[in-house]
PDB file of C-alpha atoms in Angstrom:
ATOM      1  CA  UNK A   1     -33.069   6.838   3.534  1.00 34.00           C
ATOM      2  CA  UNK A   2     -30.456   8.995   2.043  1.00 36.00           C
ATOM      3  CA  UNK A   3     -30.062  12.301   2.392  1.00 39.00           C
ATOM      4  CA  UNK A   4     -28.933  12.776  -0.947  1.00 38.00           C
ATOM      5  CA  UNK A   5     -30.914  14.793  -3.331  1.00 42.00           C
ATOM      6  CA  UNK A   6     -30.593  13.336  -6.499  1.00 41.00           C
ATOM      7  CA  UNK A   7     -32.427  16.663  -8.393  1.00 42.00           C
ATOM      8  CA  UNK A   8     -29.436  18.719  -7.315  1.00 41.00           C
ATOM      9  CA  UNK A   9     -26.736  18.043  -9.650  1.00 43.00           C
ATOM     10  CA  UNK A  10     -22.955  18.684  -8.797  1.00 40.00           C
ATOM     11  CA  UNK A  11     -22.522  21.298 -11.327  1.00 41.00           C
ATOM     12  CA  UNK A  12     -25.334  23.868  -9.817  1.00 39.00           C
ATOM     13  CA  UNK A  13     -22.631  23.780  -7.052  1.00 37.00           C
ATOM     14  CA  UNK A  14     -21.600  27.341  -5.994  1.00 38.00           C
ATOM     15  CA  UNK A  15     -17.888  27.993  -7.503  1.00 41.00           C
ATOM     16  CA  UNK A  16     -16.074  27.414  -4.325  1.00 51.00           C
ATOM     17  CA  UNK A  17     -16.677  23.641  -4.729  1.00 64.00           C
ATOM     18  CA  UNK A  18     -13.752  21.741  -5.076  1.00 73.00           C
ATOM     19  CA  UNK A  19     -13.400  19.216  -7.461  1.00 73.00           C
ATOM     20  CA  UNK A  20     -11.310  16.245  -9.010  1.00 72.00           C
ATOM     21  CA  UNK A  21      -8.027  17.455 -11.122  1.00 72.00           C
ATOM     22  CA  UNK A  22      -8.517  14.925 -13.751  1.00 69.00           C
ATOM     23  CA  UNK A  23      -9.954  15.793 -16.833  1.00 60.00           C
ATOM     24  CA  UNK A  24     -13.014  12.880 -16.960  1.00 64.00           C
ATOM     25  CA  UNK A  25     -13.897  13.810 -13.434  1.00 75.00           C
ATOM     26  CA  UNK A  26     -13.951  17.349 -13.574  1.00 75.00           C
ATOM     27  CA  UNK A  27     -17.362  17.772 -12.207  1.00 81.00           C
ATOM     28  CA  UNK A  28     -16.811  15.442  -9.360  1.00 85.00           C
ATOM     29  CA  UNK A  29     -16.939  17.156  -5.512  1.00 88.00           C
ATOM     30  CA  UNK A  30     -14.185  16.106  -3.363  1.00 87.00           C
ATOM     31  CA  UNK A  31     -12.223  17.524  -0.107  1.00 83.00           C
ATOM     32  CA  UNK A  32      -9.340  18.911  -0.476  1.00 85.00           C
ATOM     33  CA  UNK A  33      -6.878  16.409  -0.102  1.00 85.00           C
ATOM     34  CA  UNK A  34      -8.685  14.067  -2.676  1.00 87.00           C
ATOM     35  CA  UNK A  35      -8.199  16.889  -5.535  1.00 82.00           C
ATOM     36  CA  UNK A  36      -5.416  14.557  -6.904  1.00 83.00           C
ATOM     37  CA  UNK A  37      -7.149  11.086  -6.076  1.00 85.00           C
ATOM     38  CA  UNK A  38      -6.731   8.971  -9.224  1.00 80.00           C
ATOM     39  CA  UNK A  39     -10.446   8.431  -9.747  1.00 82.00           C
ATOM     40  CA  UNK A  40      -9.216   6.425 -12.762  1.00 76.00           C
ATOM     41  CA  UNK A  41      -6.533   4.304 -11.427  1.00 76.00           C
ATOM     42  CA  UNK A  42      -9.769   3.211  -9.213  1.00 82.00           C
ATOM     43  CA  UNK A  43     -11.962   2.139 -11.379  1.00 81.00           C
ATOM     44  CA  UNK A  44     -10.431   0.338 -14.249  1.00 73.00           C
ATOM     45  CA  UNK A  45      -6.089  -0.292 -12.652  1.00 69.00           C
ATOM     46  CA  UNK A  46      -4.358   1.972 -14.802  1.00 51.00           C
ATOM     47  CA  UNK A  47      -2.036   5.066 -13.887  1.00 48.00           C
ATOM     48  CA  UNK A  48      -3.950   8.679 -14.883  1.00 41.00           C
ATOM     49  CA  UNK A  49      -6.200   9.647 -17.950  1.00 42.00           C
ATOM     50  CA  UNK A  50      -3.129  11.512 -19.250  1.00 44.00           C
ATOM     51  CA  UNK A  51      -0.743   9.087 -21.657  1.00 43.00           C
ATOM     52  CA  UNK A  52      -2.846   5.892 -20.841  1.00 41.00           C
ATOM     53  CA  UNK A  53      -3.987   4.073 -24.589  1.00 47.00           C
ATOM     54  CA  UNK A  54      -7.203   4.973 -25.521  1.00 46.00           C
ATOM     55  CA  UNK A  55      -9.255   1.457 -24.645  1.00 46.00           C
ATOM     56  CA  UNK A  56      -6.993  -0.323 -23.307  1.00 44.00           C
ATOM     57  CA  UNK A  57      -5.831  -1.752 -19.885  1.00 42.00           C
ATOM     58  CA  UNK A  58      -2.179  -2.656 -18.646  1.00 46.00           C
ATOM     59  CA  UNK A  59      -3.232  -6.006 -17.846  1.00 45.00           C
ATOM     60  CA  UNK A  60      -4.209  -6.845 -21.332  1.00 41.00           C
ATOM     61  CA  UNK A  61      -8.046  -6.610 -20.651  1.00 49.00           C
ATOM     62  CA  UNK A  62     -10.055  -4.486 -23.314  1.00 51.00           C
ATOM     63  CA  UNK A  63     -11.945  -1.500 -21.310  1.00 58.00           C
ATOM     64  CA  UNK A  64     -14.771  -1.155 -23.852  1.00 56.00           C
ATOM     65  CA  UNK A  65     -15.866  -4.919 -21.978  1.00 61.00           C
ATOM     66  CA  UNK A  66     -15.178  -4.143 -19.095  1.00 75.00           C
ATOM     67  CA  UNK A  67     -18.066  -4.460 -15.843  1.00 84.00           C
ATOM     68  CA  UNK A  68     -17.210  -0.619 -13.979  1.00 85.00           C
ATOM     69  CA  UNK A  69     -17.382   0.405 -17.702  1.00 83.00           C
ATOM     70  CA  UNK A  70     -20.519  -1.215 -18.803  1.00 87.00           C
ATOM     71  CA  UNK A  71     -21.264   0.534 -15.233  1.00 92.00           C
ATOM     72  CA  UNK A  72     -21.357   3.979 -16.419  1.00 90.00           C
ATOM     73  CA  UNK A  73     -20.965   5.742 -13.344  1.00 92.00           C
ATOM     74  CA  UNK A  74     -21.199   9.124 -13.089  1.00 93.00           C
ATOM     75  CA  UNK A  75     -19.356  10.349 -10.005  1.00 93.00           C
ATOM     76  CA  UNK A  76     -20.768  12.969  -8.152  1.00 94.00           C
ATOM     77  CA  UNK A  77     -18.694  13.702  -5.214  1.00 94.00           C
ATOM     78  CA  UNK A  78     -15.559  11.876  -3.259  1.00 94.00           C
ATOM     79  CA  UNK A  79     -15.040  12.576   0.145  1.00 93.00           C
ATOM     80  CA  UNK A  80     -13.251  10.656   2.748  1.00 94.00           C
ATOM     81  CA  UNK A  81     -15.940   8.176   3.682  1.00 96.00           C
ATOM     82  CA  UNK A  82     -18.476   9.161   1.734  1.00 97.00           C
ATOM     83  CA  UNK A  83     -19.050   8.936  -2.057  1.00 96.00           C
ATOM     84  CA  UNK A  84     -21.982   9.893  -4.102  1.00 97.00           C
ATOM     85  CA  UNK A  85     -22.726   8.859  -7.924  1.00 96.00           C
ATOM     86  CA  UNK A  86     -25.704   8.197 -10.448  1.00 96.00           C
ATOM     87  CA  UNK A  87     -25.602   5.701 -13.376  1.00 96.00           C
ATOM     88  CA  UNK A  88     -28.688   5.961 -15.864  1.00 97.00           C
ATOM     89  CA  UNK A  89     -30.393   2.946 -16.156  1.00 97.00           C
ATOM     90  CA  UNK A  90     -30.253   1.691 -19.586  1.00 96.00           C
ATOM     91  CA  UNK A  91     -31.029  -2.307 -20.760  1.00 95.00           C
ATOM     92  CA  UNK A  92     -27.112  -3.405 -20.110  1.00 94.00           C
ATOM     93  CA  UNK A  93     -28.016  -2.761 -16.147  1.00 96.00           C
ATOM     94  CA  UNK A  94     -31.900  -4.691 -16.759  1.00 96.00           C
ATOM     95  CA  UNK A  95     -33.311  -8.087 -17.113  1.00 95.00           C
ATOM     96  CA  UNK A  96     -36.262  -8.887 -19.122  1.00 93.00           C
ATOM     97  CA  UNK A  97     -39.878  -9.098 -17.360  1.00 93.00           C
ATOM     98  CA  UNK A  98     -43.826  -9.138 -18.524  1.00 95.00           C
ATOM     99  CA  UNK A  99     -43.901  -6.058 -16.767  1.00 93.00           C
ATOM    100  CA  UNK A 100     -40.559  -4.498 -19.216  1.00 93.00           C
ATOM    101  CA  UNK A 101     -37.295  -4.094 -18.287  1.00 96.00           C
ATOM    102  CA  UNK A 102     -36.283  -3.961 -14.887  1.00 97.00           C
ATOM    103  CA  UNK A 103     -32.790  -3.272 -12.920  1.00 97.00           C
ATOM    104  CA  UNK A 104     -31.229  -6.074 -12.629  1.00 97.00           C
ATOM    105  CA  UNK A 105     -30.075  -6.599  -8.709  1.00 97.00           C
ATOM    106  CA  UNK A 106     -26.631  -8.133  -9.918  1.00 97.00           C
ATOM    107  CA  UNK A 107     -26.503  -4.151 -11.186  1.00 97.00           C
ATOM    108  CA  UNK A 108     -27.368  -2.884  -8.217  1.00 98.00           C
ATOM    109  CA  UNK A 109     -24.294  -4.915  -6.422  1.00 98.00           C
ATOM    110  CA  UNK A 110     -22.073  -4.146  -8.554  1.00 97.00           C
ATOM    111  CA  UNK A 111     -22.330  -0.473  -8.489  1.00 97.00           C
ATOM    112  CA  UNK A 112     -22.498  -0.714  -4.525  1.00 98.00           C
ATOM    113  CA  UNK A 113     -19.249  -2.619  -4.753  1.00 97.00           C
ATOM    114  CA  UNK A 114     -17.579  -1.040  -7.097  1.00 96.00           C
ATOM    115  CA  UNK A 115     -18.245   2.632  -5.310  1.00 97.00           C
ATOM    116  CA  UNK A 116     -17.798   1.286  -1.927  1.00 98.00           C
ATOM    117  CA  UNK A 117     -13.784   0.351  -3.639  1.00 96.00           C
ATOM    118  CA  UNK A 118     -13.277   2.917  -4.616  1.00 95.00           C
ATOM    119  CA  UNK A 119     -14.212   5.232  -1.413  1.00 96.00           C
ATOM    120  CA  UNK A 120     -11.648   2.523   0.413  1.00 96.00           C
ATOM    121  CA  UNK A 121      -8.957   3.462  -1.933  1.00 94.00           C
ATOM    122  CA  UNK A 122      -9.292   6.920  -0.708  1.00 94.00           C
ATOM    123  CA  UNK A 123      -8.593   6.219   2.643  1.00 96.00           C
ATOM    124  CA  UNK A 124      -5.918   4.091   1.957  1.00 93.00           C
ATOM    125  CA  UNK A 125      -2.433   4.780   2.932  1.00 90.00           C
ATOM    126  CA  UNK A 126       0.692   4.358  -0.129  1.00 86.00           C
ATOM    127  CA  UNK A 127       0.972   0.300  -0.247  1.00 87.00           C
ATOM    128  CA  UNK A 128      -2.198  -0.373   0.606  1.00 90.00           C
ATOM    129  CA  UNK A 129      -5.248  -1.828  -1.700  1.00 90.00           C
ATOM    130  CA  UNK A 130      -8.475  -2.526  -1.091  1.00 94.00           C
ATOM    131  CA  UNK A 131     -10.470  -5.624  -1.935  1.00 93.00           C
ATOM    132  CA  UNK A 132     -14.184  -7.015  -1.519  1.00 95.00           C
ATOM    133  CA  UNK A 133     -14.623  -9.873   0.616  1.00 97.00           C
ATOM    134  CA  UNK A 134     -18.083  -9.252   1.535  1.00 98.00           C
ATOM    135  CA  UNK A 135     -21.486  -7.830  -0.561  1.00 98.00           C
ATOM    136  CA  UNK A 136     -24.812  -8.434   1.076  1.00 98.00           C
ATOM    137  CA  UNK A 137     -28.167  -6.540  -0.706  1.00 98.00           C
ATOM    138  CA  UNK A 138     -31.704  -6.587  -0.067  1.00 98.00           C
ATOM    139  CA  UNK A 139     -34.057  -4.928  -2.970  1.00 98.00           C
ATOM    140  CA  UNK A 140     -36.447  -2.941  -1.837  1.00 98.00           C
ATOM    141  CA  UNK A 141     -38.583  -1.635  -4.759  1.00 98.00           C
ATOM    142  CA  UNK A 142     -37.806  -2.394  -8.257  1.00 97.00           C
ATOM    143  CA  UNK A 143     -36.366   0.284 -10.732  1.00 97.00           C
ATOM    144  CA  UNK A 144     -37.083   0.998 -14.764  1.00 96.00           C
ATOM    145  CA  UNK A 145     -34.976   0.690 -18.050  1.00 96.00           C
ATOM    146  CA  UNK A 146     -34.831   4.852 -17.935  1.00 97.00           C
ATOM    147  CA  UNK A 147     -34.923   5.856 -14.801  1.00 97.00           C
ATOM    148  CA  UNK A 148     -31.416   7.331 -12.747  1.00 97.00           C
ATOM    149  CA  UNK A 149     -29.978   5.319  -9.488  1.00 98.00           C
ATOM    150  CA  UNK A 150     -28.406   7.623  -7.315  1.00 98.00           C
ATOM    151  CA  UNK A 151     -26.468   5.367  -5.028  1.00 98.00           C
ATOM    152  CA  UNK A 152     -24.658   7.684  -1.614  1.00 98.00           C
ATOM    153  CA  UNK A 153     -21.647   5.308   0.554  1.00 98.00           C
ATOM    154  CA  UNK A 154     -20.719   6.117   3.801  1.00 98.00           C
ATOM    155  CA  UNK A 155     -18.471   4.641   6.052  1.00 98.00           C
ATOM    156  CA  UNK A 156     -19.693   2.826   8.683  1.00 98.00           C
ATOM    157  CA  UNK A 157     -16.502   1.675   9.910  1.00 98.00           C
ATOM    158  CA  UNK A 158     -12.644   2.192   9.439  1.00 98.00           C
ATOM    159  CA  UNK A 159     -10.197   0.034  10.691  1.00 97.00           C
ATOM    160  CA  UNK A 160      -6.404  -1.000   9.658  1.00 95.00           C
ATOM    161  CA  UNK A 161      -7.402  -4.250   7.962  1.00 97.00           C
ATOM    162  CA  UNK A 162     -11.479  -3.711   6.819  1.00 98.00           C
ATOM    163  CA  UNK A 163     -13.505  -0.828   5.803  1.00 98.00           C
ATOM    164  CA  UNK A 164     -17.296  -1.515   6.097  1.00 98.00           C
ATOM    165  CA  UNK A 165     -19.355   0.617   3.893  1.00 98.00           C
ATOM    166  CA  UNK A 166     -23.255   0.919   3.374  1.00 98.00           C
ATOM    167  CA  UNK A 167     -24.935   2.070  -0.099  1.00 98.00           C
ATOM    168  CA  UNK A 168     -28.004   3.167  -0.647  1.00 98.00           C
ATOM    169  CA  UNK A 169     -29.555   2.903  -4.205  1.00 98.00           C
ATOM    170  CA  UNK A 170     -32.576   5.535  -4.991  1.00 98.00           C
ATOM    171  CA  UNK A 171     -34.674   6.234  -8.065  1.00 97.00           C
ATOM    172  CA  UNK A 172     -35.477   9.652  -9.020  1.00 95.00           C
ATOM    173  CA  UNK A 173     -38.549  10.231  -6.816  1.00 96.00           C
ATOM    174  CA  UNK A 174     -36.063   9.029  -3.616  1.00 97.00           C
ATOM    175  CA  UNK A 175     -37.625   5.979  -3.052  1.00 98.00           C
ATOM    176  CA  UNK A 176     -35.009   3.002  -1.264  1.00 98.00           C
ATOM    177  CA  UNK A 177     -34.950   0.846  -4.198  1.00 98.00           C
ATOM    178  CA  UNK A 178     -31.537  -1.307  -2.352  1.00 98.00           C
ATOM    179  CA  UNK A 179     -29.483  -1.185   0.270  1.00 98.00           C
ATOM    180  CA  UNK A 180     -26.170  -2.841   0.405  1.00 98.00           C
ATOM    181  CA  UNK A 181     -23.218  -3.489   3.187  1.00 98.00           C
ATOM    182  CA  UNK A 182     -19.676  -4.427   1.491  1.00 98.00           C
ATOM    183  CA  UNK A 183     -16.893  -5.148   2.967  1.00 98.00           C
ATOM    184  CA  UNK A 184     -13.419  -4.468   2.192  1.00 98.00           C
ATOM    185  CA  UNK A 185     -10.238  -6.068   3.406  1.00 97.00           C
ATOM    186  CA  UNK A 186      -7.052  -3.563   3.455  1.00 97.00           C
ATOM    187  CA  UNK A 187      -4.050  -5.502   1.734  1.00 93.00           C
ATOM    188  CA  UNK A 188      -0.858  -3.735   2.673  1.00 90.00           C
ATOM    189  CA  UNK A 189       2.287  -4.155   0.550  1.00 78.00           C
TER     190      UNK A 189
END
């Protein structure tokens, strides 16, 4: 079970905390050496939010249909070896069942892999880039449309060519919904 308290929003933390400089992520707590980290680049593959063409990726993709955009992740904390984030479970994250819309397992895996990718990118040196090579998850409980899904992504192993992450996903009550392991290869060049 994670020690992440979903009931304490990042905005309620003391003002001496350090936040990312990027305007669209300025509520995200971070380490001093990550204050200039380009979270937008890590998520969408385009440099910085200042000066990009609204809604367009540099490879011709439309950001409005990008999976990461659909996840609608709210990053709360970015530290070397740890990321905290939350999504509000909506229709796009669910599958329909006789008991109503429940969280789709693929949403959990995509959420976890995205966080682990961002977390690895924050640890990478210049000219290194992480790519996911393995994602394995166990879904332990259901989550429902309208709930929040909190994630705590923690580093298990940092090698020169791979990173291994554990991502615990919990609901509003702190109940463990899924636990996911993600391995990222670190490409150099």
